[in-house]
Amino acid sequence: VVPKVIKHIMAKIPAQHHEYGILCLLFASTFVLIPACHYVGSSHLLGAFLAGLMFCTDHTIHHVWTAQIKRVLQWMLRIFFACTIGFAIPVREFGSTTVIVRGLTYFSAVVGKLATGVFARPMNRKEFLTIGFSMSAWGEFAFIIATASYEEGTIDKTAFSAVLLAVLLSVIISPYLLRTTLLYFESHAQKKMDAHLQKYEGNADGHPVYFSINTKSRGSWGHQDKILHSIFTLELEIIDFRSWHAPEFNHSHHLPLTKESFYVMDQALILPPTKHLSDDDKRKLKERVKTVRSELKSVLGERSVVTIKRWLPGVLKTEDRIDKKDALFGEHVVPTRRPSYCRREAFKQAHSIMSSVDLGALARAAAPEY
């Protein structure tokens, strides 16, 4: 019901004022629901939660919140938790045997958080552990609930101290386990890829091809799973990937357009690392691009937009010229880079582009489209 009401209201607001309009609706809902929940005997936190839940399907508010509120919110959260939860942690009670035993017992419930790894896509050891440890690191709301329960007399001081000890263990240990997991699998993947690239070392005529892929389509259930499955089926290794809802396209507020940006290495197509290709190589490249686009469109729908561009990481435009001549023999040459060097540069460039604000503009400037 609420999304339909929001859609009706937003339709009456000029497009240039959509961001301000949706933000005002969010705050108005918050100011109504927080006291309403408090006066009916529930928690005011429930009111804040419900206000956010009402707008969870609206993607314009996601953009507005990140642009207008997030920076202020980060400092407000730090001050809030330091002045409320931080000062309330009973550090001296952590030396009690009873608190330690009960705290470790409560901490065992972290297995339930680790189990959320079953929702990882694609389902493998790395993604399972990454999702599980990421969820295990969340626990700030437990501090608030524990403090409120202690103040209301629902739990005694020993139980309160044990709960805080369990939450602290979770939020401190889990990030280190997550970091260890990522480093381990990154190192393992690097060794595997180094072995794969070794056969191309010293071969000026054969490097794996890199692509920049941008898609735009209507979001649907299992949307990302289908895309990832197609990517892996096509033998494309993901260098970096982002998915977001572009607010400039989402004026409907109930049928969002989802955008994805991939930087991938093609493990099936081998070409010289230059834009100056022979006619036969150009034909191979166009056929491969056609195959990738066709596969993605079959998943995203025929009305989707799929842009694919070849990408030459580590190859400078000033170096990639066919008119350069060898100083000794005077022959035309095309200087090349080692495959391992290009792959390292691919990770650096992709991360730099993905971390920038205007993903679309940078993606368009990456390379010519095929």
Coordinates of C-alpha atoms in Angstrom, one line a residue:
V1 CA 0.0 0.0 0.0
V2 CA 2.7 2.5 1.0
P3 CA 4.7 2.2 -2.2
K4 CA 1.5 3.0 -4.2
V5 CA 0.8 6.0 -2.0
I6 CA 4.4 7.2 -2.4
K7 CA 4.1 6.7 -6.2
H8 CA 0.9 8.7 -6.3
I9 CA 2.4 11.6 -4.2
M10 CA 5.7 11.7 -6.2
A11 CA 3.8 11.8 -9.5
K12 CA 2.5 15.3 -8.4
I13 CA 6.0 16.6 -7.6
P14 CA 8.1 18.0 -10.4
A15 CA 11.0 15.7 -11.4
Q16 CA 13.7 18.3 -10.4
H17 CA 12.3 18.3 -6.9
H18 CA 11.9 14.5 -6.5
E19 CA 14.9 14.1 -4.2
Y20 CA 13.7 16.8 -1.8
G21 CA 10.2 15.5 -1.9
I22 CA 11.1 11.9 -1.0
L23 CA 13.4 13.1 1.8
C24 CA 10.6 15.2 3.3
L25 CA 8.2 12.2 3.1
L26 CA 10.8 10.0 4.9
F27 CA 11.3 12.5 7.7
A28 CA 7.6 13.2 8.1
S29 CA 6.9 9.4 8.4
T30 CA 9.7 9.1 10.9
F31 CA 8.4 12.0 13.1
V32 CA 4.9 10.4 13.1
L33 CA 5.9 6.7 13.7
I34 CA 8.5 7.1 16.4
P35 CA 6.1 8.8 18.9
A36 CA 3.2 6.7 17.8
C37 CA 5.1 3.5 18.6
H38 CA 6.3 4.9 21.9
Y39 CA 2.8 5.9 23.1
V40 CA 1.2 2.6 22.2
G41 CA 3.8 0.9 24.5
S42 CA 6.3 -0.4 21.9
S43 CA 9.8 0.8 21.3
H44 CA 10.5 4.1 19.6
L45 CA 13.2 2.2 17.7
L46 CA 10.4 0.2 16.0
G47 CA 9.0 3.4 14.7
A48 CA 12.3 4.4 13.1
F49 CA 12.6 0.9 11.6
L50 CA 9.1 1.0 10.2
A51 CA 9.7 4.4 8.7
G52 CA 12.7 3.0 6.8
L53 CA 10.8 -0.1 5.8
M54 CA 8.1 2.0 4.1
F55 CA 10.7 3.4 1.7
C56 CA 12.8 0.3 1.2
T57 CA 11.6 -0.2 -2.4
D58 CA 12.2 3.4 -3.4
H59 CA 15.7 3.7 -4.9
T60 CA 15.7 7.5 -5.2
I61 CA 15.8 7.7 -1.4
H62 CA 18.8 5.4 -1.3
H63 CA 20.7 7.9 -3.5
V64 CA 19.5 10.9 -1.6
W65 CA 20.4 9.4 1.8
T66 CA 23.9 8.6 0.6
A67 CA 24.5 12.0 -0.9
Q68 CA 22.9 14.2 1.8
I69 CA 22.9 12.3 5.1
K70 CA 25.5 9.6 5.1
R71 CA 28.5 11.8 6.0
V72 CA 26.8 13.5 8.8
L73 CA 25.3 10.2 10.0
Q74 CA 28.8 8.5 10.3
W75 CA 29.9 11.1 12.9
M76 CA 26.6 11.2 14.6
L77 CA 26.7 7.4 15.0
R78 CA 30.2 7.5 16.5
I79 CA 29.2 10.2 19.0
F80 CA 26.0 8.4 19.8
F81 CA 27.6 5.0 20.5
A82 CA 30.5 6.5 22.3
C83 CA 28.3 8.6 24.7
T84 CA 25.7 5.9 25.3
I85 CA 26.9 2.3 24.7
G86 CA 30.6 3.0 25.0
F87 CA 30.4 4.5 28.5
A88 CA 27.9 1.8 29.6
I89 CA 30.2 -1.2 28.9
P90 CA 31.0 -2.8 32.3
V91 CA 34.7 -3.6 31.7
R92 CA 35.4 -4.5 35.3
E93 CA 32.6 -7.2 35.2
F94 CA 34.4 -9.0 32.4
G95 CA 36.8 -10.5 34.9
S96 CA 34.1 -12.5 36.6
T97 CA 34.1 -16.2 35.8
T98 CA 30.3 -16.3 35.6
V99 CA 30.3 -13.4 33.1
I100 CA 33.0 -15.1 31.0
V101 CA 31.3 -18.5 30.9
R102 CA 27.9 -17.0 30.1
G103 CA 29.4 -14.6 27.6
L104 CA 31.1 -17.5 25.7
T105 CA 27.9 -19.4 25.8
Y106 CA 26.0 -16.5 24.3
F107 CA 28.8 -16.0 21.8
S108 CA 28.2 -19.5 20.4
A109 CA 25.0 -18.1 18.9
V110 CA 27.3 -16.6 16.2
V111 CA 26.9 -19.9 14.4
G112 CA 23.5 -18.7 13.4
K113 CA 25.0 -15.6 11.8
L114 CA 27.6 -17.7 10.0
A115 CA 24.8 -19.8 8.6
T116 CA 23.6 -16.8 6.6
G117 CA 26.4 -17.8 4.2
V118 CA 24.0 -20.2 2.6
F119 CA 22.5 -17.2 0.8
A120 CA 25.9 -16.4 -0.9
R121 CA 25.9 -16.3 -4.7
P122 CA 27.8 -18.0 -6.3
M123 CA 27.7 -20.7 -3.6
N124 CA 31.3 -21.6 -2.8
R125 CA 33.6 -21.6 0.2
K126 CA 34.8 -18.1 -0.3
E127 CA 31.4 -16.5 -0.7
F128 CA 29.9 -18.6 2.1
L129 CA 32.6 -17.5 4.6
T130 CA 32.6 -13.9 3.3
I131 CA 28.9 -13.5 3.9
G132 CA 29.0 -15.4 7.2
F133 CA 31.8 -13.4 8.7
S134 CA 30.4 -10.1 7.4
M135 CA 27.0 -10.7 9.1
S136 CA 28.8 -11.8 12.3
A137 CA 30.4 -8.4 12.5
W138 CA 27.0 -6.7 12.9
G139 CA 26.0 -6.2 16.5
E140 CA 25.5 -2.6 17.4
F141 CA 21.7 -2.9 17.7
A142 CA 22.3 -5.7 20.3
F143 CA 24.0 -3.1 22.5
I144 CA 20.9 -0.9 22.3
I145 CA 18.5 -3.7 23.1
A146 CA 20.7 -5.0 26.0
T147 CA 21.0 -1.5 27.5
A148 CA 17.2 -0.9 27.3
S149 CA 16.5 -4.3 28.8
Y150 CA 18.9 -3.7 31.7
E151 CA 17.4 -0.3 32.4
E152 CA 13.9 -1.8 32.4
G153 CA 15.0 -4.5 34.8
T154 CA 14.4 -7.3 32.3
I155 CA 17.9 -8.7 32.8
D156 CA 20.3 -8.4 35.7
K157 CA 23.8 -7.0 35.7
T158 CA 25.5 -10.3 35.2
A159 CA 23.4 -11.2 32.2
F160 CA 23.8 -7.6 30.8
S161 CA 27.6 -7.9 31.1
A162 CA 27.6 -11.4 29.5
V163 CA 25.6 -10.2 26.6
L164 CA 27.9 -7.2 26.0
L165 CA 30.9 -9.5 26.2
A166 CA 29.4 -11.8 23.6
V167 CA 28.6 -8.9 21.3
L168 CA 32.1 -7.4 21.7
L169 CA 33.7 -10.7 20.9
S170 CA 31.6 -11.0 17.7
V171 CA 32.3 -7.4 16.5
I172 CA 36.0 -7.6 17.2
I173 CA 36.8 -11.2 16.1
S174 CA 34.6 -11.4 13.0
P175 CA 36.4 -8.5 11.0
Y176 CA 39.8 -10.2 11.5
L177 CA 38.4 -13.5 10.4
L178 CA 36.8 -11.8 7.3
R179 CA 40.1 -10.2 6.5
T180 CA 42.0 -13.5 6.8
T181 CA 39.4 -15.2 4.6
L182 CA 39.7 -12.6 1.8
L183 CA 43.5 -12.6 1.9
Y184 CA 43.6 -16.4 1.8
F185 CA 41.3 -16.7 -1.2
E186 CA 42.8 -13.7 -2.9
S187 CA 46.3 -15.3 -2.6
H188 CA 45.0 -18.7 -3.8
A189 CA 43.3 -17.1 -6.8
Q190 CA 46.4 -15.1 -7.6
K191 CA 48.6 -18.2 -7.7
K192 CA 46.0 -20.0 -9.9
M193 CA 45.9 -17.1 -12.3
D194 CA 49.6 -16.7 -12.4
A195 CA 49.9 -20.3 -13.4
H196 CA 47.3 -19.7 -16.1
L197 CA 49.0 -16.6 -17.4
Q198 CA 52.5 -18.2 -17.4
K199 CA 51.9 -19.9 -20.7
Y200 CA 51.3 -16.5 -22.4
E201 CA 54.5 -15.0 -21.0
G202 CA 56.9 -13.9 -23.8
N203 CA 54.1 -14.4 -26.4
A204 CA 53.5 -11.1 -28.1
D205 CA 50.6 -12.5 -30.1
G206 CA 48.5 -13.8 -27.3
H207 CA 47.1 -12.2 -24.2
P208 CA 43.7 -12.8 -22.5
V209 CA 41.3 -10.0 -23.6
Y210 CA 39.7 -7.6 -21.0
F211 CA 36.2 -6.2 -21.4
S212 CA 34.2 -3.4 -19.7
I213 CA 30.6 -4.5 -19.6
N214 CA 27.7 -2.2 -18.6
T215 CA 24.1 -3.3 -18.4
K216 CA 20.8 -1.6 -17.7
S217 CA 17.6 -3.5 -17.2
R218 CA 14.5 -3.9 -15.1
G219 CA 15.3 -5.5 -11.7
S220 CA 13.7 -8.9 -10.9
W221 CA 13.9 -11.7 -8.4
G222 CA 17.3 -13.5 -8.8
H223 CA 18.5 -10.8 -11.1
Q224 CA 22.1 -10.8 -9.9
D225 CA 22.3 -14.6 -9.6
K226 CA 21.3 -14.9 -13.3
I227 CA 24.0 -12.4 -14.4
L228 CA 26.8 -14.0 -12.4
H229 CA 25.8 -17.4 -13.7
S230 CA 26.0 -16.1 -17.3
I231 CA 29.4 -14.4 -16.6
F232 CA 30.9 -17.7 -15.3
T233 CA 29.4 -19.7 -18.1
L234 CA 31.0 -17.4 -20.6
E235 CA 34.4 -18.1 -19.0
L236 CA 34.8 -14.5 -17.8
E237 CA 36.8 -13.8 -14.7
I238 CA 35.4 -10.8 -12.7
I239 CA 38.1 -8.2 -12.0
D240 CA 35.6 -5.8 -10.3
F241 CA 31.9 -5.4 -10.2
R242 CA 29.3 -2.9 -9.0
S243 CA 25.5 -3.0 -9.1
W244 CA 23.3 0.0 -8.3
H245 CA 19.9 1.7 -9.0
A246 CA 20.5 4.9 -10.9
P247 CA 18.1 7.5 -9.5
E248 CA 18.0 9.4 -12.8
F249 CA 16.1 6.5 -14.4
N250 CA 13.9 5.6 -11.4
H251 CA 11.0 8.0 -11.5
S252 CA 8.4 5.2 -11.4
H253 CA 9.3 4.3 -7.8
H254 CA 8.1 0.8 -8.2
L255 CA 9.8 -0.5 -11.4
P256 CA 13.5 0.3 -10.8
L257 CA 16.1 0.1 -13.4
T258 CA 19.1 -1.8 -12.2
K259 CA 22.6 -1.0 -13.6
E260 CA 25.7 -3.2 -13.4
S261 CA 29.2 -2.5 -14.3
F262 CA 31.7 -5.3 -14.8
Y263 CA 35.4 -5.4 -15.6
V264 CA 36.3 -8.9 -16.7
M265 CA 39.1 -10.9 -18.2
D266 CA 38.1 -13.3 -21.0
Q267 CA 39.8 -16.7 -20.5
A268 CA 38.5 -18.0 -23.8
L269 CA 39.7 -15.3 -26.2
I270 CA 43.4 -14.6 -26.8
L271 CA 44.5 -11.6 -28.8
P272 CA 47.5 -9.2 -29.0
P273 CA 47.4 -6.5 -26.4
T274 CA 46.8 -3.7 -28.9
K275 CA 44.0 -1.9 -30.6
H276 CA 45.7 -2.4 -34.0
L277 CA 44.4 -5.9 -34.8
S278 CA 44.4 -7.9 -38.0
D279 CA 41.2 -8.4 -39.9
D280 CA 41.0 -12.0 -38.6
D281 CA 41.5 -10.9 -35.0
K282 CA 38.9 -8.2 -35.4
R283 CA 36.4 -10.8 -36.6
K284 CA 37.2 -13.0 -33.6
L285 CA 36.7 -10.1 -31.2
K286 CA 33.4 -9.0 -32.8
E287 CA 32.1 -12.6 -32.7
R288 CA 33.0 -12.9 -29.0
V289 CA 31.4 -9.6 -28.1
K290 CA 28.2 -10.7 -30.0
T291 CA 28.2 -14.0 -28.0
V292 CA 28.6 -12.2 -24.7
R293 CA 25.9 -9.6 -25.5
S294 CA 23.5 -12.3 -26.7
E295 CA 23.9 -14.3 -23.5
L296 CA 23.4 -11.4 -21.2
K297 CA 20.4 -10.2 -23.1
S298 CA 18.8 -13.6 -22.9
V299 CA 19.1 -13.3 -19.1
L300 CA 18.2 -9.6 -18.7
G301 CA 15.6 -9.4 -21.4
E302 CA 15.6 -8.1 -25.0
R303 CA 14.7 -4.6 -23.9
S304 CA 17.8 -4.4 -21.7
V305 CA 20.9 -2.3 -22.7
V306 CA 24.2 -4.1 -22.8
T307 CA 27.4 -2.1 -23.7
I308 CA 30.6 -4.0 -24.2
K309 CA 34.0 -2.4 -24.7
R310 CA 37.4 -3.8 -25.1
W311 CA 39.8 -2.6 -22.4
L312 CA 43.6 -2.5 -22.5
P313 CA 44.9 -2.3 -18.9
G314 CA 48.6 -1.4 -18.6
V315 CA 48.8 -0.3 -22.3
L316 CA 49.3 3.4 -22.8
K317 CA 47.9 5.2 -25.8
T318 CA 51.2 6.7 -26.5
E319 CA 52.8 3.3 -26.7
D320 CA 50.1 1.5 -28.7
R321 CA 51.1 2.9 -32.1
I322 CA 51.8 1.1 -35.4
D323 CA 54.1 3.8 -36.7
K324 CA 56.9 3.3 -34.2
K325 CA 60.1 1.9 -35.8
D326 CA 62.8 -0.2 -34.3
A327 CA 66.0 1.9 -33.9
L328 CA 68.2 -0.8 -35.4
F329 CA 66.2 -2.5 -38.2
G330 CA 63.6 0.2 -38.9
E331 CA 60.8 -2.2 -38.8
H332 CA 57.3 -1.4 -37.6
V333 CA 56.7 -2.7 -34.1
V334 CA 53.9 -2.8 -31.5
P335 CA 55.4 -2.9 -28.0
T336 CA 53.6 -5.2 -25.6
R337 CA 53.3 -5.8 -21.9
R338 CA 53.6 -9.1 -19.9
P339 CA 50.2 -10.7 -19.2
S340 CA 50.9 -10.7 -15.4
Y341 CA 51.6 -6.9 -15.6
C342 CA 48.4 -6.3 -17.5
R343 CA 46.4 -8.2 -14.9
R344 CA 47.9 -6.3 -12.0
E345 CA 47.1 -3.0 -13.8
A346 CA 43.6 -4.3 -14.5
F347 CA 42.9 -4.6 -10.8
K348 CA 44.3 -1.2 -10.1
Q349 CA 42.4 0.6 -12.9
A350 CA 39.1 -1.2 -12.2
H351 CA 39.2 -0.4 -8.5
S352 CA 40.0 3.2 -9.3
I353 CA 37.1 3.5 -11.7
M354 CA 34.6 1.7 -9.5
S355 CA 35.6 3.8 -6.5
S356 CA 34.9 7.0 -8.4
V357 CA 31.5 8.9 -8.2
D358 CA 30.6 9.0 -11.9
L359 CA 30.9 5.3 -12.9
G360 CA 29.0 5.8 -16.1
A361 CA 31.2 8.6 -17.5
L362 CA 34.4 6.7 -16.7
A363 CA 33.1 3.5 -18.2
R364 CA 32.2 5.4 -21.4
A365 CA 35.7 6.8 -21.6
A366 CA 37.4 3.5 -21.1
A367 CA 37.6 2.3 -24.7
P368 CA 35.7 2.2 -28.0
E369 CA 32.5 0.1 -28.1
Y370 CA 32.1 -2.9 -30.3

